[in-house]
Coordinates of C-alpha atoms and ligand atoms in Angstrom, one line a residue:
M1 CA 0.0 0.0 0.0
I2 CA 1.1 3.6 -0.4
P3 CA 0.5 6.1 2.4
V4 CA -2.3 8.6 2.4
Q5 CA -1.2 11.9 0.8
F6 CA 0.4 14.3 3.3
D7 CA 2.2 17.7 3.3
Y8 CA 6.0 17.5 3.9
A9 CA 8.2 19.9 5.9
A10 CA 11.9 19.7 6.2
P11 CA 13.0 22.4 8.7
T12 CA 16.7 23.1 9.3
T13 CA 16.6 24.3 12.9
L14 CA 15.0 23.0 16.1
Q15 CA 13.0 26.2 16.5
E16 CA 11.7 26.0 13.0
A17 CA 10.6 22.4 13.6
L18 CA 8.8 23.3 16.8
G19 CA 7.0 26.2 15.0
V20 CA 5.8 23.8 12.2
L21 CA 4.6 21.3 14.8
A22 CA 2.8 24.0 16.8
E23 CA 1.0 25.2 13.7
A24 CA 0.0 21.8 12.5
G25 CA -1.2 20.5 15.9
E26 CA -2.4 17.0 16.2
D27 CA -2.4 16.5 12.4
A28 CA 1.5 16.4 12.3
K29 CA 3.8 13.5 12.7
V30 CA 7.6 13.7 13.1
I31 CA 9.8 11.5 10.9
A32 CA 13.4 10.6 12.0
G33 CA 15.0 7.6 10.2
G34 CA 11.6 6.4 9.1
Q35 CA 12.3 2.8 9.9
S36 CA 9.2 2.4 12.1
L37 CA 7.1 5.3 10.8
L38 CA 7.2 4.5 7.1
P39 CA 5.9 1.0 7.5
I40 CA 3.1 2.4 9.7
L41 CA 2.2 5.0 7.0
R42 CA 2.3 2.4 4.3
M43 CA 0.0 0.2 6.2
R44 CA -2.2 3.3 6.8
L45 CA -2.2 2.7 10.5
N46 CA -1.6 6.4 10.8
A47 CA -2.5 9.1 8.3
P48 CA -1.0 12.4 9.3
E49 CA -1.8 15.5 7.3
K50 CA 1.8 16.8 7.7
V51 CA 5.1 14.9 8.1
V52 CA 7.9 16.9 9.7
D53 CA 11.3 15.5 8.7
L54 CA 14.1 16.1 11.3
G55 CA 16.8 14.9 8.9
R56 CA 18.2 18.3 8.1
I57 CA 18.5 19.6 11.7
E58 CA 22.2 19.2 12.3
E59 CA 22.0 20.3 16.0
L60 CA 20.0 17.2 16.8
R61 CA 22.8 14.9 15.6
G62 CA 26.1 13.8 17.2
I63 CA 27.7 12.5 20.4
T64 CA 29.5 14.9 22.8
D65 CA 31.4 14.3 26.0
E66 CA 30.2 16.5 28.9
G67 CA 32.5 15.2 31.6
S68 CA 30.3 13.0 33.7
H69 CA 27.9 12.3 30.9
L70 CA 27.8 11.5 27.2
V71 CA 25.1 13.5 25.3
I72 CA 23.6 11.8 22.3
G73 CA 21.5 13.9 19.9
A74 CA 18.1 12.3 19.1
M75 CA 19.0 12.1 15.4
T76 CA 22.2 10.2 16.0
T77 CA 21.9 7.0 14.0
Y78 CA 22.7 3.5 15.3
A79 CA 25.6 3.5 12.9
D80 CA 27.0 6.7 14.5
V81 CA 26.8 5.0 17.9
L82 CA 28.6 1.9 16.7
A83 CA 31.4 4.1 15.2
S84 CA 31.8 6.1 18.5
S85 CA 34.8 5.3 20.6
A86 CA 33.3 7.5 23.4
V87 CA 30.2 5.3 23.6
R88 CA 32.3 2.2 23.5
D89 CA 34.5 3.5 26.3
H90 CA 31.8 5.0 28.6
A91 CA 28.5 3.4 27.8
A92 CA 29.5 0.0 26.3
L93 CA 26.0 -1.5 27.0
L94 CA 24.5 0.8 24.3
V95 CA 27.0 -0.5 21.7
E96 CA 26.3 -4.1 22.7
A97 CA 22.6 -3.6 22.2
V98 CA 22.8 -1.5 19.1
K99 CA 24.9 -4.2 17.4
T100 CA 21.9 -6.5 17.6
V101 CA 19.4 -4.2 16.0
A102 CA 18.1 -5.4 12.6
D103 CA 20.7 -5.1 9.8
P104 CA 23.3 -2.6 8.5
Q105 CA 20.8 -0.7 6.2
I106 CA 18.4 -0.1 9.1
R107 CA 21.2 0.8 11.5
H108 CA 22.4 3.4 8.9
R109 CA 19.0 5.1 8.8
G110 CA 17.4 4.4 12.2
T111 CA 18.0 6.9 15.0
V112 CA 18.5 6.5 18.7
G113 CA 15.8 9.1 19.4
G114 CA 13.3 7.6 17.0
A115 CA 13.7 4.2 18.6
L116 CA 13.2 5.6 22.1
V117 CA 10.2 7.7 21.2
H118 CA 8.7 4.8 19.2
A119 CA 9.0 2.8 22.5
D120 CA 8.3 -0.7 21.1
P121 CA 8.7 -3.0 24.1
A122 CA 10.7 -5.4 21.9
G123 CA 13.0 -2.5 20.8
D124 CA 16.6 -3.0 21.9
V125 CA 17.7 0.5 23.0
G126 CA 15.1 1.2 25.8
A127 CA 16.3 -1.4 28.4
P128 CA 20.0 -0.3 28.1
A129 CA 19.0 3.4 28.3
L130 CA 17.0 2.5 31.5
A131 CA 19.8 0.4 33.0
L132 CA 22.4 3.1 32.4
G133 CA 20.1 5.7 34.1
A134 CA 19.8 7.9 31.0
E135 CA 18.0 11.3 31.1
F136 CA 15.8 12.4 28.2
V137 CA 15.8 16.1 27.2
I138 CA 12.4 17.0 25.7
T139 CA 11.9 20.4 24.0
G140 CA 8.5 22.0 23.3
P141 CA 7.0 25.4 22.8
G142 CA 7.5 26.1 26.5
G143 CA 11.2 25.3 26.5
E144 CA 13.2 22.3 27.7
R145 CA 12.6 19.7 30.4
T146 CA 14.6 16.7 31.5
V147 CA 12.9 13.4 32.3
P148 CA 14.7 10.5 34.0
A149 CA 14.6 7.1 32.3
D150 CA 12.3 5.5 34.8
E151 CA 9.6 8.2 34.0
F152 CA 10.2 8.3 30.3
F153 CA 8.5 5.0 29.2
R154 CA 4.8 5.3 30.1
D155 CA 3.2 2.3 28.4
L156 CA 3.2 0.3 25.1
F157 CA 4.4 2.8 22.4
E158 CA 3.9 5.7 24.8
T159 CA 6.5 8.0 26.3
A160 CA 6.7 11.3 28.2
V161 CA 7.1 13.1 24.8
G162 CA 3.8 15.0 24.3
E163 CA 2.1 16.6 21.3
G164 CA 4.2 19.4 19.8
E165 CA 7.3 18.3 21.6
L166 CA 10.5 16.7 20.4
L167 CA 13.0 14.4 22.1
T168 CA 16.2 16.4 21.5
R169 CA 19.0 14.6 23.3
I170 CA 19.7 11.8 25.7
R171 CA 22.2 12.3 28.5
V172 CA 23.9 9.0 29.5
P173 CA 25.9 8.9 32.7
K174 CA 29.4 7.5 32.1
H175 CA 30.0 3.9 33.2
T176 CA 33.7 4.0 32.4
G177 CA 35.5 0.6 33.0
W178 CA 32.2 -1.3 33.5
G179 CA 31.8 -4.5 31.5
A180 CA 28.7 -4.9 29.4
H181 CA 26.8 -7.5 27.4
Y182 CA 23.4 -7.6 25.7
E183 CA 22.0 -11.1 25.4
K184 CA 19.2 -11.2 22.8
F185 CA 17.0 -14.3 22.2
V186 CA 15.6 -14.6 18.7
R187 CA 14.6 -17.6 16.5
V188 CA 16.0 -16.3 13.2
A189 CA 18.6 -13.7 12.4
H190 CA 17.6 -10.0 12.4
Q191 CA 14.5 -10.7 14.4
W192 CA 13.1 -8.5 17.1
S193 CA 13.8 -9.6 20.7
I194 CA 11.6 -12.4 22.0
V195 CA 13.3 -11.5 25.3
A196 CA 16.6 -9.7 25.7
V197 CA 18.7 -8.7 28.7
G198 CA 21.3 -5.9 29.0
A199 CA 23.7 -6.1 31.8
T200 CA 26.6 -3.8 32.8
V201 CA 28.7 -4.5 35.9
R202 CA 31.7 -3.1 37.7
V203 CA 34.0 -5.8 39.0
D204 CA 36.4 -5.0 41.7
G205 CA 38.9 -7.6 43.0
G206 CA 36.9 -10.5 41.5
S207 CA 33.6 -9.4 43.1
I208 CA 30.7 -7.5 41.6
A209 CA 30.8 -4.0 43.1
E210 CA 27.9 -2.5 41.1
A211 CA 25.4 -3.9 38.6
R212 CA 22.7 -2.5 36.3
V213 CA 20.3 -4.9 34.5
G214 CA 17.6 -4.0 31.9
L215 CA 15.0 -6.3 30.5
T216 CA 13.5 -6.1 26.9
N217 CA 10.0 -7.4 26.1
M218 CA 9.2 -8.4 29.6
G219 CA 6.3 -6.0 29.9
S220 CA 4.7 -3.0 28.1
T221 CA 7.9 -0.9 28.8
P222 CA 11.6 -1.7 29.3
L223 CA 12.2 -2.8 32.9
R224 CA 15.0 -2.7 35.4
A225 CA 15.7 -6.0 37.3
T226 CA 16.4 -4.2 40.5
A227 CA 16.1 -7.4 42.7
V228 CA 18.9 -8.9 40.6
E229 CA 21.0 -5.8 40.8
Q230 CA 20.8 -5.7 44.5
A231 CA 21.5 -9.5 44.9
L232 CA 24.6 -9.3 42.7
V233 CA 26.4 -6.6 44.7
G234 CA 29.2 -8.1 46.8
R235 CA 29.1 -11.5 45.2
P236 CA 32.0 -13.1 43.4
A237 CA 31.8 -13.1 39.6
T238 CA 31.4 -16.9 39.5
E239 CA 28.8 -19.0 37.7
E240 CA 27.3 -20.3 40.9
A241 CA 27.0 -17.0 42.7
V242 CA 25.6 -15.2 39.6
R243 CA 23.1 -18.0 38.9
E244 CA 21.7 -17.6 42.4
A245 CA 21.4 -13.8 42.2
C246 CA 19.7 -14.0 38.8
A247 CA 17.0 -16.4 39.9
A248 CA 14.8 -13.3 40.7
A249 CA 15.2 -11.8 37.1
A250 CA 11.5 -12.2 36.3
E251 CA 10.2 -10.7 39.6
G252 CA 7.7 -7.9 39.0
T253 CA 7.6 -8.4 35.2
D254 CA 4.4 -8.9 33.1
P255 CA 5.6 -10.4 29.8
P256 CA 3.3 -10.9 26.8
S257 CA 2.1 -14.3 25.5
D258 CA 2.2 -14.6 21.7
L259 CA 3.3 -16.9 18.8
N260 CA 6.9 -16.6 19.9
G261 CA 6.4 -17.8 23.4
S262 CA 4.1 -17.8 26.4
A263 CA 4.5 -15.5 29.4
D264 CA 5.9 -18.4 31.4
Y265 CA 8.5 -19.2 28.8
R266 CA 9.6 -15.6 28.7
R267 CA 10.0 -15.6 32.5
H268 CA 12.2 -18.6 32.2
L269 CA 14.2 -17.0 29.4
A270 CA 14.7 -13.8 31.4
T271 CA 16.3 -15.8 34.2
V272 CA 18.6 -17.7 31.8
L273 CA 19.5 -14.7 29.7
T274 CA 20.2 -12.5 32.8
R275 CA 22.7 -15.0 34.1
R276 CA 24.4 -15.2 30.7
A277 CA 24.4 -11.4 30.3
V278 CA 25.8 -10.8 33.7
L279 CA 28.6 -13.4 33.4
A280 CA 29.6 -12.1 30.0
A281 CA 29.6 -8.5 31.3
A282 CA 31.7 -9.5 34.3
G283 CA 34.2 -11.3 31.9
A284 CA 33.6 -14.6 33.8
Ligands
FAD301 C1 12.8 -4.8 9.2 C2 13.0 -4.0 10.5 C3 13.7 -4.7 11.6 C4 13.9 -4.0 12.8 N1 14.5 -4.7 13.8 C5 14.7 -4.1 15.0 C6 15.4 -4.8 16.0 O1 15.8 -5.9 15.9 N2 15.5 -4.1 17.2 C7 15.1 -2.8 17.4 O2 15.3 -2.2 18.4 N3 14.5 -2.2 16.3 C8 14.3 -2.8 15.2 N4 13.7 -2.1 14.1 C9 13.2 -0.7 14.4 C10 14.3 0.3 14.1 O3 15.1 0.2 15.2 C11 13.8 1.8 14.0 O4 14.8 2.5 13.4 C12 13.4 2.5 15.2 O5 12.4 1.8 15.9 C13 12.8 3.9 14.9 O6 13.8 4.8 14.6 P1 13.7 5.8 13.4 O7 14.8 6.8 13.5 O8 13.6 5.1 12.1 O9 12.3 6.5 13.7 P2 11.0 6.9 12.9 O10 10.5 5.6 12.3 O11 11.2 8.0 11.9 O12 10.0 7.4 14.0 C14 9.5 6.5 15.0 C15 8.5 7.2 15.9 O13 9.2 8.2 16.7 C16 8.7 9.5 16.5 N5 9.9 10.3 16.6 C17 11.1 10.1 15.9 N6 12.1 10.9 16.4 C18 11.5 11.8 17.2 C19 11.9 12.9 18.0 N7 13.2 13.3 18.0 N8 11.1 13.5 18.9 C20 9.8 13.1 18.9 N9 9.3 12.0 18.2 C21 10.1 11.4 17.4 C22 8.1 9.5 15.1 O14 7.1 10.5 15.0 C23 7.5 8.1 15.1 O15 6.3 8.0 15.8 C24 13.5 -2.7 12.9 C25 12.9 -2.0 11.9 C26 12.6 -2.7 10.7 C27 12.0 -1.9 9.5

C-alpha cells in the first residue's frame, strides 16, 4: 500500500521544527529515520496531514562528552553509535545492544531518538538506556525539560514526549570501565527480541561492586531487574554466585504471550539470559 497523501516539511533548525509542529497541531507527525514510521504510514495505521522531517537539523545529531555524561543527539543513528569510541569507552552497553538491531541498512537510517520515542517494548535500546540511568531532554514550545529514564517510558508505544514536543537529546551517565553485554534471544537472524537482557557491571577484586540490568520485552515498557542488581552486589563473579542472584530476574515483570512464546516461557528466558548477560559483562 502507499501512504495517504500528506504535506511535507523539512525544517533546518529545532526552533523552526517546533514552529511547524505548533502550527499543524495533532495532524502532524515527526519522521526521523523512518524505519518504524514509514511501514506504519504504508499500512495506513496512521494518516498524518503533515510529516515533519528532522533529517536536516544538524543540531540534533552527534555525540558529545560532557565530563560525567555523554550526550547523544536524538537524530544520531545506530551506525553513529557503533562508530563512536566515546560510547564504546563510557556506555558500552549501548554499543552491545545496538549491534543486535536489525541489519546494517536499518542501522544506517534508524536513530536512537526515533527508537526511544517509538517505545516498542521489543526494541533493543530502551532497556539499556534505562539500565544506564539515562536522562531524556524533551523540547517543546515552553522550553526544555529533562525526564529520568524511569519516568520516560509510560506504556506500550507511549513515552513522556507530548504533542508538539521533540526528544532532542539523551544524557547518558558514564560507566567507564564497566563490563557490558546484551543477550538477545531470537529464533531467526535480524528478528526483534523475543526477550533480551542488557547487563553492565563493575567488577572489583573478583567481586561485583555495582550492577545494572535492563529487560527487553518483559512488559509493556523496558524494565529494570532491581532485585537482581541488589542481589549481585558483593558476590564473586562466578557461575554459581551469579546464577543464584539471577533467579529473581522475572520478579515484577508482566511479559506478553504470543506466537513466539508464552509469558511463562519468557519468564524462564529472562532468568537464563540474565545469568548469561551478567557473566559475560563480568568477563567470567
Ligand atoms: C525490518 C526491521 C527490523 C527491525 N528490527 C529491529 C530490532 O531488531 N531491534 C530494534 O530495536 N528495532 C528494530 N527495528 C526498528 C528500528 O530500530 C527503527 O529504526 C526505530 O524503531 C525507529 O527509529 P527511526 O529513527 O527510524 O524513527 P521513525 O520511524 O522515523 O520514528 C519512529 C517514531 O518516533 C517519532 N519520533 C522520531 N524521532 C522523534 C523525536 N526526536 N522526537 C519526537 N518524536 C520522534 C516518530 O514520530 C514516530 O512516531 C526494525 C525495523 C525494521 C524496519
